[in-house]
Short mmCIF file of C-alpha atoms in Angstrom, two decimals:
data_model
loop_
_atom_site.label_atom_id
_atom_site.label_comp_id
_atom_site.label_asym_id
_atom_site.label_seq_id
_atom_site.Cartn_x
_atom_site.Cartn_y
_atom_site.Cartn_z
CA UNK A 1 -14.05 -2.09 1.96
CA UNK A 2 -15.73 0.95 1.00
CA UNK A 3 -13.33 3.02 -0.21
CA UNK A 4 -9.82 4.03 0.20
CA UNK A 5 -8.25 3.19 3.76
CA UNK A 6 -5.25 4.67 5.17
CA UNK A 7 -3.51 4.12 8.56
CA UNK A 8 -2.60 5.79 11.25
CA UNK A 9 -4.97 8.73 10.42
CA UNK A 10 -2.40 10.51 12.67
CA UNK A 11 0.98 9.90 13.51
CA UNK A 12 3.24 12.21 15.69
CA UNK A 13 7.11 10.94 15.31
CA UNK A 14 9.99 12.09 16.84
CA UNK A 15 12.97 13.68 14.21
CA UNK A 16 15.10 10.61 13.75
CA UNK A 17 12.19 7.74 14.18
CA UNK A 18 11.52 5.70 11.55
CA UNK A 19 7.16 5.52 10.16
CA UNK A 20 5.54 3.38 8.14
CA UNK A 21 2.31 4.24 6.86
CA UNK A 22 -0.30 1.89 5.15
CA UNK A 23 -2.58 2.29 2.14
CA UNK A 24 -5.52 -0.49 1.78
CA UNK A 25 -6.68 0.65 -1.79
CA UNK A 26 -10.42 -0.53 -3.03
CA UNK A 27 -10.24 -3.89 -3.66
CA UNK A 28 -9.46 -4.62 -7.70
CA UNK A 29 -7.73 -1.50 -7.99
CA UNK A 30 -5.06 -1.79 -9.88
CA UNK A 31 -3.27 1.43 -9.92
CA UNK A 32 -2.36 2.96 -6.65
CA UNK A 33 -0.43 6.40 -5.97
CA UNK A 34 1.25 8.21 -3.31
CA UNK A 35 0.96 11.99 -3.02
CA UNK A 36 2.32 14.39 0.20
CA UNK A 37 0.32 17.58 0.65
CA UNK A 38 1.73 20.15 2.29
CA UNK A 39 -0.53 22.55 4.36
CA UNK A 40 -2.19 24.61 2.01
CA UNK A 41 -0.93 22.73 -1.04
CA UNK A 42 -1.67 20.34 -3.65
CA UNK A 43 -0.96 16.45 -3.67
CA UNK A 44 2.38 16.62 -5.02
CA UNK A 45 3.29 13.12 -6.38
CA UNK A 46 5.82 10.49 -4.42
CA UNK A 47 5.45 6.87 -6.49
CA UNK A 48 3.30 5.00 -8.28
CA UNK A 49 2.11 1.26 -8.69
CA UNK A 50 0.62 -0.99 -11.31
CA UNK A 51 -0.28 -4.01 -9.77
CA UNK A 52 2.65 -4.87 -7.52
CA UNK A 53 5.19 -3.10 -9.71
CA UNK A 54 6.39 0.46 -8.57
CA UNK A 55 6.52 2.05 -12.69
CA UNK A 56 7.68 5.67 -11.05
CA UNK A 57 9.21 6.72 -7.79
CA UNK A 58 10.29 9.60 -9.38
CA UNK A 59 8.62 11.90 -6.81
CA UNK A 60 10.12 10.33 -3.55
CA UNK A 61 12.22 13.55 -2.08
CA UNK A 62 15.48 11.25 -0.78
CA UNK A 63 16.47 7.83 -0.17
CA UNK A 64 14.71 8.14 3.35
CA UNK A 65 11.50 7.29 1.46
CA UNK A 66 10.25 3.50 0.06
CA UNK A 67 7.25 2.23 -0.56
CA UNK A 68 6.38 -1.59 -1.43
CA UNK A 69 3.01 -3.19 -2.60
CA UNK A 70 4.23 -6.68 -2.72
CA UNK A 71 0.94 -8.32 -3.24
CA UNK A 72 -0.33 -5.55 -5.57
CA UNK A 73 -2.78 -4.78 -3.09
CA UNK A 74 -1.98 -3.03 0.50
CA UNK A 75 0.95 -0.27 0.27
CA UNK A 76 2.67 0.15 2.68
CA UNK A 77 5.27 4.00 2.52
CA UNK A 78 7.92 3.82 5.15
CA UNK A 79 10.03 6.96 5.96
CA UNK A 80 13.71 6.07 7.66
CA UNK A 81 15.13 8.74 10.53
CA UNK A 82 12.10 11.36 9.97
CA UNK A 83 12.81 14.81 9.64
CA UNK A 84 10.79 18.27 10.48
CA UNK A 85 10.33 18.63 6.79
CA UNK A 86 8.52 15.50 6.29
CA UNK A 87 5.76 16.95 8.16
CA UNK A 88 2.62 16.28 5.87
CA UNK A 89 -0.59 14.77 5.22
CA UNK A 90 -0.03 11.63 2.95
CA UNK A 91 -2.53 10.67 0.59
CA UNK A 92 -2.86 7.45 -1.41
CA UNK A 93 -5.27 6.92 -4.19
CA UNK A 94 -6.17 3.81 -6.06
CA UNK A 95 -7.87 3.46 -9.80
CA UNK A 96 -9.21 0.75 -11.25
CA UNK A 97 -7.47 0.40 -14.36
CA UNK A 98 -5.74 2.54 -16.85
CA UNK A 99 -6.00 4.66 -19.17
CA UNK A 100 -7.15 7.89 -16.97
CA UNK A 101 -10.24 6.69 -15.31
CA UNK A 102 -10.80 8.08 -11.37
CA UNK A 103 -8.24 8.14 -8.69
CA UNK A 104 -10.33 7.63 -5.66
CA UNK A 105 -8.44 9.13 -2.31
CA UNK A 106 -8.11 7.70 1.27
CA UNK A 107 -8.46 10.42 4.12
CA UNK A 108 -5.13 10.43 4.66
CA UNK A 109 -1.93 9.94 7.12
CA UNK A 110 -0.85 13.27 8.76
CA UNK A 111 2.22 13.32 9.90
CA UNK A 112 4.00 15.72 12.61
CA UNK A 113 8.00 15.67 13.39
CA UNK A 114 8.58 17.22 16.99
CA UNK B 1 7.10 16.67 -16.87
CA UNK B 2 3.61 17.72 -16.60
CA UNK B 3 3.13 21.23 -14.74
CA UNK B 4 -0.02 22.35 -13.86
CA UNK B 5 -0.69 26.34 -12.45
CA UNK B 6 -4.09 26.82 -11.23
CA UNK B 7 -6.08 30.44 -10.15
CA UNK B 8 -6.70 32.00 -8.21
CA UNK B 9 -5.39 30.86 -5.07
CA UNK B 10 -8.48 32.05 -2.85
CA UNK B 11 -11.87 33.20 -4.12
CA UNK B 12 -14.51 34.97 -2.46
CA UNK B 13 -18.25 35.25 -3.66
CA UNK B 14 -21.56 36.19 -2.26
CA UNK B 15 -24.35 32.94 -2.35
CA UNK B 16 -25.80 32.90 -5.56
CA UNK B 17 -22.87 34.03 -7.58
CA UNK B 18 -21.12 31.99 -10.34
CA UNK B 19 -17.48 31.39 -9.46
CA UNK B 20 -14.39 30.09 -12.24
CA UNK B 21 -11.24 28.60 -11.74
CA UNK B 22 -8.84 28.22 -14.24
CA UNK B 23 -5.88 26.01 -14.94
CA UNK B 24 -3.33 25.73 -17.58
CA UNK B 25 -1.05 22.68 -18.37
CA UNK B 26 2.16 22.14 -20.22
CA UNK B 27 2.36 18.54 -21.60
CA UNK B 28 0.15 18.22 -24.73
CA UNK B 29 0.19 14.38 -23.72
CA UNK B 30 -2.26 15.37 -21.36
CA UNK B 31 -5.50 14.29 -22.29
CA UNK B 32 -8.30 13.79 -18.49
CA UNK B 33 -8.91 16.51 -16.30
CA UNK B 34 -10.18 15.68 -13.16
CA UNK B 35 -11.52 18.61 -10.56
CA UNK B 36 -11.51 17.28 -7.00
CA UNK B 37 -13.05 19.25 -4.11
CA UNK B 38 -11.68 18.93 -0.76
CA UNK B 39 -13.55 20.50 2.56
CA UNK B 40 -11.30 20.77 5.32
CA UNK B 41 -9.62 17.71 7.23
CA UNK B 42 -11.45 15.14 4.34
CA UNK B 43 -10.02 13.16 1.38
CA UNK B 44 -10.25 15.01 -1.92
CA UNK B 45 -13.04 13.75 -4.02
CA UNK B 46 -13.83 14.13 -7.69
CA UNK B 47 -16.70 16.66 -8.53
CA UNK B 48 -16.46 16.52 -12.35
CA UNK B 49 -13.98 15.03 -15.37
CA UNK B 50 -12.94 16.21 -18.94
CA UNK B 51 -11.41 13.99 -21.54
CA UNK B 52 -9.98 15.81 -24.40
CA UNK B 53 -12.52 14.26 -26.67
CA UNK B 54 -15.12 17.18 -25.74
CA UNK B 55 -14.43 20.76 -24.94
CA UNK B 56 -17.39 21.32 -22.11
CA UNK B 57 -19.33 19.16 -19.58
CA UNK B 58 -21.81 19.96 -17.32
CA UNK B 59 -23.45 18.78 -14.10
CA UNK B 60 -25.74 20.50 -12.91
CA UNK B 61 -24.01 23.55 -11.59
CA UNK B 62 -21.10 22.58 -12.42
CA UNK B 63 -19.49 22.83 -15.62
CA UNK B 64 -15.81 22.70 -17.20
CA UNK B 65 -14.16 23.65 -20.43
CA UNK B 66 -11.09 22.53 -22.01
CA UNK B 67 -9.23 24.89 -24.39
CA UNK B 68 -6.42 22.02 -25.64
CA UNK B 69 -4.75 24.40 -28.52
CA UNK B 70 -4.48 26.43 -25.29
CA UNK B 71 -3.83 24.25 -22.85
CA UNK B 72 -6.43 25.18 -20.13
CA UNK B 73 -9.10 24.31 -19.14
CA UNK B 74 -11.71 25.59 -16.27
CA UNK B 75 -14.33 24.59 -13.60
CA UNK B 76 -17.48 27.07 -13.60
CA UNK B 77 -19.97 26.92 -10.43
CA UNK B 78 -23.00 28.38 -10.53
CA UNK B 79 -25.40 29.70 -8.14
CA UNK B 80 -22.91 29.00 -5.87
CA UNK B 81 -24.21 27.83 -2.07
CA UNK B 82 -22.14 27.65 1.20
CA UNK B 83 -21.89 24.10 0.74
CA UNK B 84 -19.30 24.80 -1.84
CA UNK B 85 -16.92 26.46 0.25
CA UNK B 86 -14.17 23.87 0.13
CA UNK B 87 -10.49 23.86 -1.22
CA UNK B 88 -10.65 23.02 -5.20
CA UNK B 89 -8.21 20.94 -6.91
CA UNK B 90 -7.53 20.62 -10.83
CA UNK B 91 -5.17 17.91 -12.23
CA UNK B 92 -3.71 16.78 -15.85
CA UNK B 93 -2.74 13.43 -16.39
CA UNK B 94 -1.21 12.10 -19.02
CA UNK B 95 -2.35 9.52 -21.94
CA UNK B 96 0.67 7.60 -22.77
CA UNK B 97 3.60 5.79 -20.90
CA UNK B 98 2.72 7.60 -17.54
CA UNK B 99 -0.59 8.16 -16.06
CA UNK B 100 0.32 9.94 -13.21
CA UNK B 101 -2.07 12.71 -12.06
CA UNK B 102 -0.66 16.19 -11.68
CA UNK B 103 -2.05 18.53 -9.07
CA UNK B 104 -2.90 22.41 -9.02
CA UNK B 105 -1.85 24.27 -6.11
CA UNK B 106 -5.52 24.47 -4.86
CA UNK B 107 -8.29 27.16 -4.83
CA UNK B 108 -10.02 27.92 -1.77
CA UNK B 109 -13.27 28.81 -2.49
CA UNK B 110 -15.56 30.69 0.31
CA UNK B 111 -18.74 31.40 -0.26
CA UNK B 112 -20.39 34.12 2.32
CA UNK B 113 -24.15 33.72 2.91
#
């Protein structure tokens, strides 16, 4: 594709349902991250992949939170019995290769607890 | 870890006005600074990128500086337009073991015709 693509672009969960949300990263990427952004707020960091490997998931707020790339392309970020707090756009960005070259960003999940 | 604080939070300018917004960093690891813009309800894209090779670059109107004995480093627009009322994002990332990009808080930017 074209860029970054990220699905549902909306998801409204009830507090206790479980959500998974994908990440299809440009294809060849070979890093992709995981940010939350609060409203108002910057990306604040959740995990991170090289390939298929998850090098740092030091961001992920609790054990309610895991995200797998077992193919080292799609992502998929799955949160276990939701809460109001999790309430947040999630981003996911992909770069091509390391060191520091361009994170590229998809539009985004945003996600609503009721 | 990296921690990045970023200013102002909002800024307001009349078209045609030069606007700046600064950032400082803590890790002296850090050595790419990307600025990302984001307009409301769309992904954040990058507008510009310093390595800490240089200490300015320019693009047309927009230009940033890095001040790495200081540890900041700033995004200048000039002759600003409405078009670049949007939210503003700098970020720090690392050169070694992690190359995790950290995030500013934001600057929303408004510029009144």
């Amino acid at each position: 594709g074209a860029g970054v693509s990220q699905s549902p672009r909306y998801k409204v969960a009830k507090r206790g349902q479980d959500v998974a949300l994908r990440c299809d990263p440009i294809s060849g990427h070979v890093s992709l991250f995981w940010y939350q952004q609060a409203l108002g707020q910057g990306p604040e960091f959740l995990t991170y992949f090289q390939n298929e490997a998850q090098l740092d998931k030091s961001g992920l707020p609790s054990d309610r939170f895991f995200a797998e790339r077992p193919e080292g392309s799609v992502s998929t970020l799955k949160i276990q019995r939701t809460q109001q707090e999790d309430s947040a756009v999630y981003l996911c960005a992909s770069s091509l290769r390391h060191p520091n070259t361009e994170a590229f960003f998809g539009q985004g999940t945003r996600l609503t607890v009721v | 870890g990296e921690n990045v604080e970023q200013h102002p939070s909002t800024l307001s300018v009349q078209e045609g006005d030069s606007a700046v917004i600064k950032c400082t960093y803590s890790d002296s690891a850090s050595n790419y600074f990307p600025w990302y813009k984001q307009e409301l309800g769309k992904r954040p894209q990058l507008i510009i990128d310093i390595r800490s090779n240089v200490g300015e670059k320019k693009d047309q109107r927009i230009a940033v500086t890095l001040n790495k004995t200081a540890k900041h480093f700033s995004l200048h627009i000039t002759e600003t337009q409405p078009e670049d009322s949007a939210v503003y994002f700098c970020a720090a990332v690392p050169g070694g073991g992690s190359y995790i990009p950290t995030f500013g808080r934001g600057t929303s930017l408004i510029v009144h015709p």
